[in-house]
mmCIF file of N, CA and C in Angstrom:
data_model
loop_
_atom_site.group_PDB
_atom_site.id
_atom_site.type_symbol
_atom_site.label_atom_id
_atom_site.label_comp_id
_atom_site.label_asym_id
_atom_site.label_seq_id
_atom_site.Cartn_x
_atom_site.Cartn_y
_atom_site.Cartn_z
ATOM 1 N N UNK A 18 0.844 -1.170 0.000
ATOM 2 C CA UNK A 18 0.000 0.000 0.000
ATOM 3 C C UNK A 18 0.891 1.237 0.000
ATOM 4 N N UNK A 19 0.380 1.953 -0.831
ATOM 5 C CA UNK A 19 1.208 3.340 -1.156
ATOM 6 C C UNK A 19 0.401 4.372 -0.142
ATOM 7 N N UNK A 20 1.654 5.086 0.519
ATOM 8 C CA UNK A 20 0.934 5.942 1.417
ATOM 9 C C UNK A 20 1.552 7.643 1.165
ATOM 10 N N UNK A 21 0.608 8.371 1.239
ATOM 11 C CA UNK A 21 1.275 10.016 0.709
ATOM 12 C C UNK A 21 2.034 10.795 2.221
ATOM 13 N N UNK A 22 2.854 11.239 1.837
ATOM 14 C CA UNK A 22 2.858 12.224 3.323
ATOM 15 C C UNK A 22 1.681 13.386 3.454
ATOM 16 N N UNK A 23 1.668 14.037 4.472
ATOM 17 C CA UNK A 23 0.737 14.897 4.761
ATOM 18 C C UNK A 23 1.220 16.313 4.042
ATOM 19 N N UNK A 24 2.271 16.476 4.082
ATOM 20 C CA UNK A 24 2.597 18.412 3.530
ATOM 21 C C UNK A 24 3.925 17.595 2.853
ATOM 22 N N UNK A 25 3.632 18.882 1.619
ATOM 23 C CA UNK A 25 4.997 18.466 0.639
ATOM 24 C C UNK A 25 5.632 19.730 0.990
ATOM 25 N N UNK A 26 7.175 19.503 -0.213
ATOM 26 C CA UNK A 26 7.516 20.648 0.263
ATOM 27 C C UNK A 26 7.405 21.885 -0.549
ATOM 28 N N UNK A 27 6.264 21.963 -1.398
ATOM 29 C CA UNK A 27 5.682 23.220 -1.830
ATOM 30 C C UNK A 27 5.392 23.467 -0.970
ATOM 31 N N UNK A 28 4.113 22.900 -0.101
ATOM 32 C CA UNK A 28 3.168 23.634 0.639
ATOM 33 C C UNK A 28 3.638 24.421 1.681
ATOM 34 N N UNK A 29 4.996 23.551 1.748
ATOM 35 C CA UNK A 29 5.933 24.256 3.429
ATOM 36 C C UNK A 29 6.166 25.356 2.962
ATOM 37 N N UNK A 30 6.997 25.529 1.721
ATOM 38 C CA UNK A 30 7.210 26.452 0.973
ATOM 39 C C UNK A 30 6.667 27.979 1.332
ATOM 40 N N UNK A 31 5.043 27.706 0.630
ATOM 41 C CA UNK A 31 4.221 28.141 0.475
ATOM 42 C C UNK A 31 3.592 28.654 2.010
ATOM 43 N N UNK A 32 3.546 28.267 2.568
ATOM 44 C CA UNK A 32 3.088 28.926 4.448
ATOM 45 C C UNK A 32 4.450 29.118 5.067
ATOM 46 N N UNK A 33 5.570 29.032 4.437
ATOM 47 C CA UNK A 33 6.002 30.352 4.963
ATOM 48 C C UNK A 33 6.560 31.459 4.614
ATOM 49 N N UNK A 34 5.767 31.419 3.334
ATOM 50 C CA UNK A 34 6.110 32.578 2.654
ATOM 51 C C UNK A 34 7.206 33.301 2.087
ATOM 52 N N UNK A 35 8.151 32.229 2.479
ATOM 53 C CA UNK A 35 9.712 32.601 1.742
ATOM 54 C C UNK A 35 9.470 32.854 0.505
ATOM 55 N N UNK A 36 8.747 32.164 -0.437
ATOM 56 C CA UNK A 36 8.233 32.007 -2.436
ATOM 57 C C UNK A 36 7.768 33.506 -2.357
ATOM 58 N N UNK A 37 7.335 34.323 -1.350
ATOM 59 C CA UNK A 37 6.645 35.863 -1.905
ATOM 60 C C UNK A 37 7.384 37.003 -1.320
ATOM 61 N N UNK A 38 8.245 36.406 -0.410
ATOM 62 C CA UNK A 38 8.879 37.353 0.304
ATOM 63 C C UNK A 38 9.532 38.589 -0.560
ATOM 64 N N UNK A 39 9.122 40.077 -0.229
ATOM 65 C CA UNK A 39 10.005 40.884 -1.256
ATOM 66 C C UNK A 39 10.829 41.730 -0.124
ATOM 67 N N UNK A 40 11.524 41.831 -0.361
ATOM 68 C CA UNK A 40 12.393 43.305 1.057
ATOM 69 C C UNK A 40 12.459 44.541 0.293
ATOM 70 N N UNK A 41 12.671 45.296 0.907
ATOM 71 C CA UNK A 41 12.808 46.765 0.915
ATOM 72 C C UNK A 41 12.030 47.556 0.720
ATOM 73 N N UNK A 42 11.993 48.422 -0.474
ATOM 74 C CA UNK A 42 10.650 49.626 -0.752
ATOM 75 C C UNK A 42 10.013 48.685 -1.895
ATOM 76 N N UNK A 43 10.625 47.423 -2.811
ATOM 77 C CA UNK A 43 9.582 46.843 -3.612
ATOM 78 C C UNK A 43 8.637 46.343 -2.996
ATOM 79 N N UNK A 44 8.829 45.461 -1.924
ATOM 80 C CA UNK A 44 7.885 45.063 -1.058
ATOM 81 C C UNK A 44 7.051 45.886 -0.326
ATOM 82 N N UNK A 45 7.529 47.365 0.106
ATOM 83 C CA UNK A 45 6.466 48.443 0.847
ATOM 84 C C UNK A 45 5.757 48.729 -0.275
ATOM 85 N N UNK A 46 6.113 49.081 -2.053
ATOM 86 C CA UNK A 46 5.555 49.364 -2.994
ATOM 87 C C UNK A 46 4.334 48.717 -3.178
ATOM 88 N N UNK A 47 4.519 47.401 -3.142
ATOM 89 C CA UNK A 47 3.580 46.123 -3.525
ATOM 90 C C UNK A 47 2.434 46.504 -2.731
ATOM 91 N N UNK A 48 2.463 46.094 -1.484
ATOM 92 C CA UNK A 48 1.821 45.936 -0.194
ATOM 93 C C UNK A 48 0.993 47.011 -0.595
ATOM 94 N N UNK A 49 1.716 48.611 -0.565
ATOM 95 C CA UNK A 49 0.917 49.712 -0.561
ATOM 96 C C UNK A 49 -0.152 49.691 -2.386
ATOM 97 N N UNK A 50 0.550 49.276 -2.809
ATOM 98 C CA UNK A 50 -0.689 49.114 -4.313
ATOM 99 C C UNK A 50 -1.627 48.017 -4.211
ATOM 100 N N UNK A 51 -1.284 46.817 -3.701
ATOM 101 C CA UNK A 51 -2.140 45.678 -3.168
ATOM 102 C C UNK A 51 -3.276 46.164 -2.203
ATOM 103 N N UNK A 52 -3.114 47.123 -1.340
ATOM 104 C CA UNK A 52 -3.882 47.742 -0.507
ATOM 105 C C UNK A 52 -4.942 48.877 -0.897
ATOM 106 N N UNK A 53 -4.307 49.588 -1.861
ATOM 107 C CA UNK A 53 -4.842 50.654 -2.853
ATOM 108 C C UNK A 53 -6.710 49.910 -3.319
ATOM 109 N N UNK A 54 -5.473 48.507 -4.418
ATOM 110 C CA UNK A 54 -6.350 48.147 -5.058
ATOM 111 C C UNK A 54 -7.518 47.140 -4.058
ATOM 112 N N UNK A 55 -7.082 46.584 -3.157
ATOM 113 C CA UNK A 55 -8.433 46.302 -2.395
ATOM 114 C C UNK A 55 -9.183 46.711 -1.941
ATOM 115 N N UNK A 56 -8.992 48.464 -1.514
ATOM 116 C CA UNK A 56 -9.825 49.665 -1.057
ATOM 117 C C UNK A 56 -10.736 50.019 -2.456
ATOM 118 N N UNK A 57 -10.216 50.165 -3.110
ATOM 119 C CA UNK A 57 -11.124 50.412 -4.405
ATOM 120 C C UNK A 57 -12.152 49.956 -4.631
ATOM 121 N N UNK A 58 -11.726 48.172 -4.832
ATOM 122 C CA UNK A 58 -12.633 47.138 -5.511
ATOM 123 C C UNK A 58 -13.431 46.894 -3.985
ATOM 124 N N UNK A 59 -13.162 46.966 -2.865
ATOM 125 C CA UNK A 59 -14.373 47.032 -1.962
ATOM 126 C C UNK A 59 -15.244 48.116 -2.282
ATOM 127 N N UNK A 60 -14.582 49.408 -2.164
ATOM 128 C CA UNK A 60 -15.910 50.872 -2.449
ATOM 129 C C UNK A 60 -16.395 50.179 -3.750
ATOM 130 N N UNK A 61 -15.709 49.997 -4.850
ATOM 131 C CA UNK A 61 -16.628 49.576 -6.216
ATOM 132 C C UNK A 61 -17.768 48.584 -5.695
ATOM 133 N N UNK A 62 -17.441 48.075 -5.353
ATOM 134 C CA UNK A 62 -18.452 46.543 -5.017
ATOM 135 C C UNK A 62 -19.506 47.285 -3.980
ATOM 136 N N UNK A 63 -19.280 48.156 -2.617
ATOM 137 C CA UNK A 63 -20.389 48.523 -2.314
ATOM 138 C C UNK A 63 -21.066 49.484 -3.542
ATOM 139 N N UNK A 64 -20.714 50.004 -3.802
ATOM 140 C CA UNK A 64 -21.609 51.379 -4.691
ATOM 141 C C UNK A 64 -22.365 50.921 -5.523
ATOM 142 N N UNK A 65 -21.665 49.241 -6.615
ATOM 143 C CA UNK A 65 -22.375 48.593 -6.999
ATOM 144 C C UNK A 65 -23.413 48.349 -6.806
ATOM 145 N N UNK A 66 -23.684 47.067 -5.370
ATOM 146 C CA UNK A 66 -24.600 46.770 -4.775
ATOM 147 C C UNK A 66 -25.390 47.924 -4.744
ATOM 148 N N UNK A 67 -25.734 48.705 -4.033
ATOM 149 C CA UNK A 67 -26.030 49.888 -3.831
ATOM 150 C C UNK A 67 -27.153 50.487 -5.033
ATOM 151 N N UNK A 68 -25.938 50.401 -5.816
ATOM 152 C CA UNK A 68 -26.779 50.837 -7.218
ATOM 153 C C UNK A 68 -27.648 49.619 -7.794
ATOM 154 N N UNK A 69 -27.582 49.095 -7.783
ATOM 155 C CA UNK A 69 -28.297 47.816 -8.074
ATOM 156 C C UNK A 69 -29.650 47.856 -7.295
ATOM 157 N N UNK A 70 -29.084 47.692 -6.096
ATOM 158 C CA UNK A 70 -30.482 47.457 -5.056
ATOM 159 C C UNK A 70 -31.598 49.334 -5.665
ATOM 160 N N UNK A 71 -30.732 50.030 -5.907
ATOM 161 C CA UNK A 71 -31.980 51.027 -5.920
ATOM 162 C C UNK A 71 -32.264 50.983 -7.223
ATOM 163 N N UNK A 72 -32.058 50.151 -8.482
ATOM 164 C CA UNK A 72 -32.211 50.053 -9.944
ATOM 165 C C UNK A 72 -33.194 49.332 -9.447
ATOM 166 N N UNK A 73 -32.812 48.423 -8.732
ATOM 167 C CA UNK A 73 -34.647 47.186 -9.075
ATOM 168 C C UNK A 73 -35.561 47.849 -8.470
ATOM 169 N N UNK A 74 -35.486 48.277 -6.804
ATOM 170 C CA UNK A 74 -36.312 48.809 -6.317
ATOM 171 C C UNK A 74 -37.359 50.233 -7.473
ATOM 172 N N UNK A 75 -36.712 50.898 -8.069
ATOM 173 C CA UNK A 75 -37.369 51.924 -9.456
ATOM 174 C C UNK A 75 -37.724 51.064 -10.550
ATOM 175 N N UNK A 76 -37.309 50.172 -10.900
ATOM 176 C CA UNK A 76 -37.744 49.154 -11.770
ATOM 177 C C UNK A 76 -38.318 48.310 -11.308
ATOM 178 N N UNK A 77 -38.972 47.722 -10.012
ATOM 179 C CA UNK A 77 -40.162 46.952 -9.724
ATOM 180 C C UNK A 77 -41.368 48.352 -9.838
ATOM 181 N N UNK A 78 -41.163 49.545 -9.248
ATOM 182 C CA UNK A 78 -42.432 50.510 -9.206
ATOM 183 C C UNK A 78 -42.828 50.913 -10.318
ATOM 184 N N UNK A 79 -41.527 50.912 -11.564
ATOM 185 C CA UNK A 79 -42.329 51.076 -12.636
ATOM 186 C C UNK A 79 -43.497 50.289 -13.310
ATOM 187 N N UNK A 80 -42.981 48.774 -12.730
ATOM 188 C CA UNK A 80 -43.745 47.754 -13.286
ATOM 189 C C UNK A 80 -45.077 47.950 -12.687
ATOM 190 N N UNK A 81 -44.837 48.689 -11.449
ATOM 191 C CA UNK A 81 -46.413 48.618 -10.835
ATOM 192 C C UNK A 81 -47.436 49.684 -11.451
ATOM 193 N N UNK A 82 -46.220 50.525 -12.118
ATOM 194 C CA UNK A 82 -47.541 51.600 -12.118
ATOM 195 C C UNK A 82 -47.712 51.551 -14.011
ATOM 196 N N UNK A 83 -47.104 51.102 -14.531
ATOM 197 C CA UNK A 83 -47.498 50.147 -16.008
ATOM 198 C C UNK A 83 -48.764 49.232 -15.848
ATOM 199 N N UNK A 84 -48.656 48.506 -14.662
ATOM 200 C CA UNK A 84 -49.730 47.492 -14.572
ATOM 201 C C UNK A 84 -51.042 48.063 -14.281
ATOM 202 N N UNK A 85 -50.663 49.500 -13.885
ATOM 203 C CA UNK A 85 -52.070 49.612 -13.194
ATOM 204 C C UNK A 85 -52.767 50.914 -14.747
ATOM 205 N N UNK A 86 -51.332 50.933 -15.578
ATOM 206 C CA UNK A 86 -52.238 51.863 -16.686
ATOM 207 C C UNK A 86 -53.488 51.564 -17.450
ATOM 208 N N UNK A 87 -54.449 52.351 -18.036
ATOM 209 C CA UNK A 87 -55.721 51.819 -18.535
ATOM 210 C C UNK A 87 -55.413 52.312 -20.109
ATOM 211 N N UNK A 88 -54.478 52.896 -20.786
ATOM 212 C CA UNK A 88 -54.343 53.320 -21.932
ATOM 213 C C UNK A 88 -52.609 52.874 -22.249
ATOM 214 N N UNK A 89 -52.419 52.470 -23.898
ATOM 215 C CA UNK A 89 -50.857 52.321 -24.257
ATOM 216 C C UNK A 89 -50.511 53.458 -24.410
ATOM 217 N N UNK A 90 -51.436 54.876 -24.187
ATOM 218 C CA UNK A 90 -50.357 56.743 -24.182
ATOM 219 C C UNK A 90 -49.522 56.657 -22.726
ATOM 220 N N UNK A 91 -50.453 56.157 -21.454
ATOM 221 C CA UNK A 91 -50.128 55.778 -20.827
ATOM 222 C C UNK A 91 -48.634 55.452 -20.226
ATOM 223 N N UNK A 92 -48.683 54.228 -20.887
ATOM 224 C CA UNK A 92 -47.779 53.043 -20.916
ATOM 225 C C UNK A 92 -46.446 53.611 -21.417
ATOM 226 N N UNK A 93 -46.369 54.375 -22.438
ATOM 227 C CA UNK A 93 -45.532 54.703 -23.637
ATOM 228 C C UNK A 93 -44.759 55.609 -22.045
ATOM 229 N N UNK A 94 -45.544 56.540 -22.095
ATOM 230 C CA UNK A 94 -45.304 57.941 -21.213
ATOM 231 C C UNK A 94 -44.484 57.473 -19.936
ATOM 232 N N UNK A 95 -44.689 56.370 -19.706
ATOM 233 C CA UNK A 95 -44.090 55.788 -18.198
ATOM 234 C C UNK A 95 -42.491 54.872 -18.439
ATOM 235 N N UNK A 96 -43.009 53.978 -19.943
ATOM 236 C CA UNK A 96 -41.564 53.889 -20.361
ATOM 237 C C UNK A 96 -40.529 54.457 -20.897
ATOM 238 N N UNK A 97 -41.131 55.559 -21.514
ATOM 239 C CA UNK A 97 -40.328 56.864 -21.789
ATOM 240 C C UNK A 97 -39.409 57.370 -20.527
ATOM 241 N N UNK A 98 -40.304 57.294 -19.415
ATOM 242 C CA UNK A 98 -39.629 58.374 -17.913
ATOM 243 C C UNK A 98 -38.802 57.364 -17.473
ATOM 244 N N UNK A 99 -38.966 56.462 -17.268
ATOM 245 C CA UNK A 99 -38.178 55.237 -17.366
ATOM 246 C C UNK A 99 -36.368 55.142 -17.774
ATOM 247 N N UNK A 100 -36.678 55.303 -19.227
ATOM 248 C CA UNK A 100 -35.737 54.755 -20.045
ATOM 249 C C UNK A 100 -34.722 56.186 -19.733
ATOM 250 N N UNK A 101 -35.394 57.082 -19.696
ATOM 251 C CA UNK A 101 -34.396 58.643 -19.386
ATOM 252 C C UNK A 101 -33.802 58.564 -18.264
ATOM 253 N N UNK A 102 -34.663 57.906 -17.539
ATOM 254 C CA UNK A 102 -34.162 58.242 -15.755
ATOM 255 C C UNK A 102 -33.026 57.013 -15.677
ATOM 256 N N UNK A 103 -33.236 55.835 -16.419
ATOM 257 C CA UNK A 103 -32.045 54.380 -16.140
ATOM 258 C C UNK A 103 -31.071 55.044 -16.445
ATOM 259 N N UNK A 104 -31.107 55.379 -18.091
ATOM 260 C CA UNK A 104 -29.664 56.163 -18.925
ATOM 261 C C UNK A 104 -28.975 57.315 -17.810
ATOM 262 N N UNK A 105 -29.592 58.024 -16.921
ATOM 263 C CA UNK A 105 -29.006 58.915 -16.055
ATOM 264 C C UNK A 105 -28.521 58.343 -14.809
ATOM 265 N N UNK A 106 -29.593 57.283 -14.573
ATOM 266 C CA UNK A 106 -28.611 56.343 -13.070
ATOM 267 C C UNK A 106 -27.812 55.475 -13.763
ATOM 268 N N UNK A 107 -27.387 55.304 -15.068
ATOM 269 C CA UNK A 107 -26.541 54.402 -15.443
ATOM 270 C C UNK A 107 -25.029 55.659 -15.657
ATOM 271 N N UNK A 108 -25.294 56.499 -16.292
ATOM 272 C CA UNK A 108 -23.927 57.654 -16.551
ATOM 273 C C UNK A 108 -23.677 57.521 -15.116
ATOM 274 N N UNK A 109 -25.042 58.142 -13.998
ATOM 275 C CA UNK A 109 -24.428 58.357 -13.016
ATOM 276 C C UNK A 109 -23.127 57.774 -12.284
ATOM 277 N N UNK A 110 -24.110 56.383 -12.384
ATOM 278 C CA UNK A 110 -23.262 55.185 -11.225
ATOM 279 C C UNK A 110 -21.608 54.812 -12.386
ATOM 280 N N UNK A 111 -21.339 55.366 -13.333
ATOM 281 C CA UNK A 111 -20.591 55.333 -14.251
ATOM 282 C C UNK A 111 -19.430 56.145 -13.588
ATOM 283 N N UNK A 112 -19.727 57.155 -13.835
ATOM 284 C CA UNK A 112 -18.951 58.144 -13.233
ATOM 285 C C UNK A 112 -18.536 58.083 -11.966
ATOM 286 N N UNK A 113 -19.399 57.949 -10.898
ATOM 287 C CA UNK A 113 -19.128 57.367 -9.489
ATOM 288 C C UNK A 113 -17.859 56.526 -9.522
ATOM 289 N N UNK A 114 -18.139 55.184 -10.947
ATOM 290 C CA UNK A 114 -16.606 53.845 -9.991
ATOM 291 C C UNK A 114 -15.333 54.148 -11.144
ATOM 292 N N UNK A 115 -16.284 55.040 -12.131
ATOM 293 C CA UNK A 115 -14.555 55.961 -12.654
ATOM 294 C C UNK A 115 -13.685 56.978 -11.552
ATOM 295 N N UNK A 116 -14.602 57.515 -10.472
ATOM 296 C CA UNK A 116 -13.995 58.321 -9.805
ATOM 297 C C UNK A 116 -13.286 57.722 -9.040
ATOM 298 N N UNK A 117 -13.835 56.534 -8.902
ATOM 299 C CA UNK A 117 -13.093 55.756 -7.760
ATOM 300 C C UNK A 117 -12.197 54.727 -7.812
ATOM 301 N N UNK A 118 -12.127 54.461 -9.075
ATOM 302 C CA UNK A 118 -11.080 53.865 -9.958
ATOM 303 C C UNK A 118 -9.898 55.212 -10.077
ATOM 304 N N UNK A 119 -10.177 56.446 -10.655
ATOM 305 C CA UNK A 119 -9.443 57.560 -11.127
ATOM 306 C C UNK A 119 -8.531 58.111 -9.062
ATOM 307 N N UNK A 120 -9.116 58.035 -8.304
ATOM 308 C CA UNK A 120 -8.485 58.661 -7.060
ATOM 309 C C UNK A 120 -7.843 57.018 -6.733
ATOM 310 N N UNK A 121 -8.129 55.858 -6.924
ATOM 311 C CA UNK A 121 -7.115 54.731 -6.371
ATOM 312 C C UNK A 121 -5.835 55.125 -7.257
ATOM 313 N N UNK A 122 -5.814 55.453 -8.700
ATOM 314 C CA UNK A 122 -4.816 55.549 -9.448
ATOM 315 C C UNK A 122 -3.717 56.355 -8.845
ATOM 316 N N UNK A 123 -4.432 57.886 -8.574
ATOM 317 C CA UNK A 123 -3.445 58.851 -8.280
ATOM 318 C C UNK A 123 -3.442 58.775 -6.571
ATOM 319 N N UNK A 124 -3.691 57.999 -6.493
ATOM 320 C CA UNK A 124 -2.749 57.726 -4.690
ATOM 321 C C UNK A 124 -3.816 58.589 -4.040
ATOM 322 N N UNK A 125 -5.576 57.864 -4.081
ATOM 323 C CA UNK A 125 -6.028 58.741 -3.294
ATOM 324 C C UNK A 125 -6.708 59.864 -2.958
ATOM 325 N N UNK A 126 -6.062 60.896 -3.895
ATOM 326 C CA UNK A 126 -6.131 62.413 -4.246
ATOM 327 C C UNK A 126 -7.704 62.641 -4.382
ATOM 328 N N UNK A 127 -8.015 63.409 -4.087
ATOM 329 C CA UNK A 127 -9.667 64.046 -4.389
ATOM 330 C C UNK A 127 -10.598 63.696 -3.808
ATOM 331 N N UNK A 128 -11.692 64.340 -3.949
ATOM 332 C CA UNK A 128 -12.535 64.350 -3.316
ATOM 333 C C UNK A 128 -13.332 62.647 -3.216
ATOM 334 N N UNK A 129 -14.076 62.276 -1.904
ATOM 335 C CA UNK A 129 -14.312 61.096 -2.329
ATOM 336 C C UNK A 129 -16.439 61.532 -2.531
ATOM 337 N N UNK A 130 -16.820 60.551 -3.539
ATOM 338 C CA UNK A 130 -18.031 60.854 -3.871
ATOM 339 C C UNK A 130 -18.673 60.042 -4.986
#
């Protein structure tokens, strides 16, 4: 019977981190852009969500008040207000994770919003 050991010696390798180890300012460099970019892609990911949750929430009420129209002038008139108002929460929320993409770039800088 063939039997495996439990840890090779990648894995040793690998937990203790000798394989990533960097010294000096490349390694403060790293760390500090590794950090950058996880601050970012967290704010991106909330604002996302965010935007999302209030897209359906305006897009379930439209559906309600479509359902409750008695004419297609109606109907037209509501998907019209609709389609203007998405295209503007869509630039919006656009601009928002460019900004926040654009201040991770430059280290930060500007206003946050």
């Amino acid at each position: 019977m063939t039997t495996m050991s439990k840890s090779s010696g990648t894995s040793d390798t690998l937990r203790s981190g000798a394989l990533f180890a960097v010294s000096g300012d490349s390694g403060r460099a790293i760390a500090n852009a590794a950090e950058t970019w996880f601050a970012a892609a967290a704010e991106c990911q909330r604002d996302m969500m965010s935007f999302v949750s209030m897209r359906l929430e305006k897009d379930a009420e439209t559906s309600r008040e479509m359902m409750g129209c008695r004419s297609v002038a109606d109907v037209t008139a509501i998907q019209s207000r609709w389609m203007e108002e998405t295209l503007r929460d869509y630039n919006s929320e656009m601009t928002k994770l460019m900004t926040i993409c654009s201040r991770s770039v430059s280290g930060g800088a500007g206003p946050k919003g």
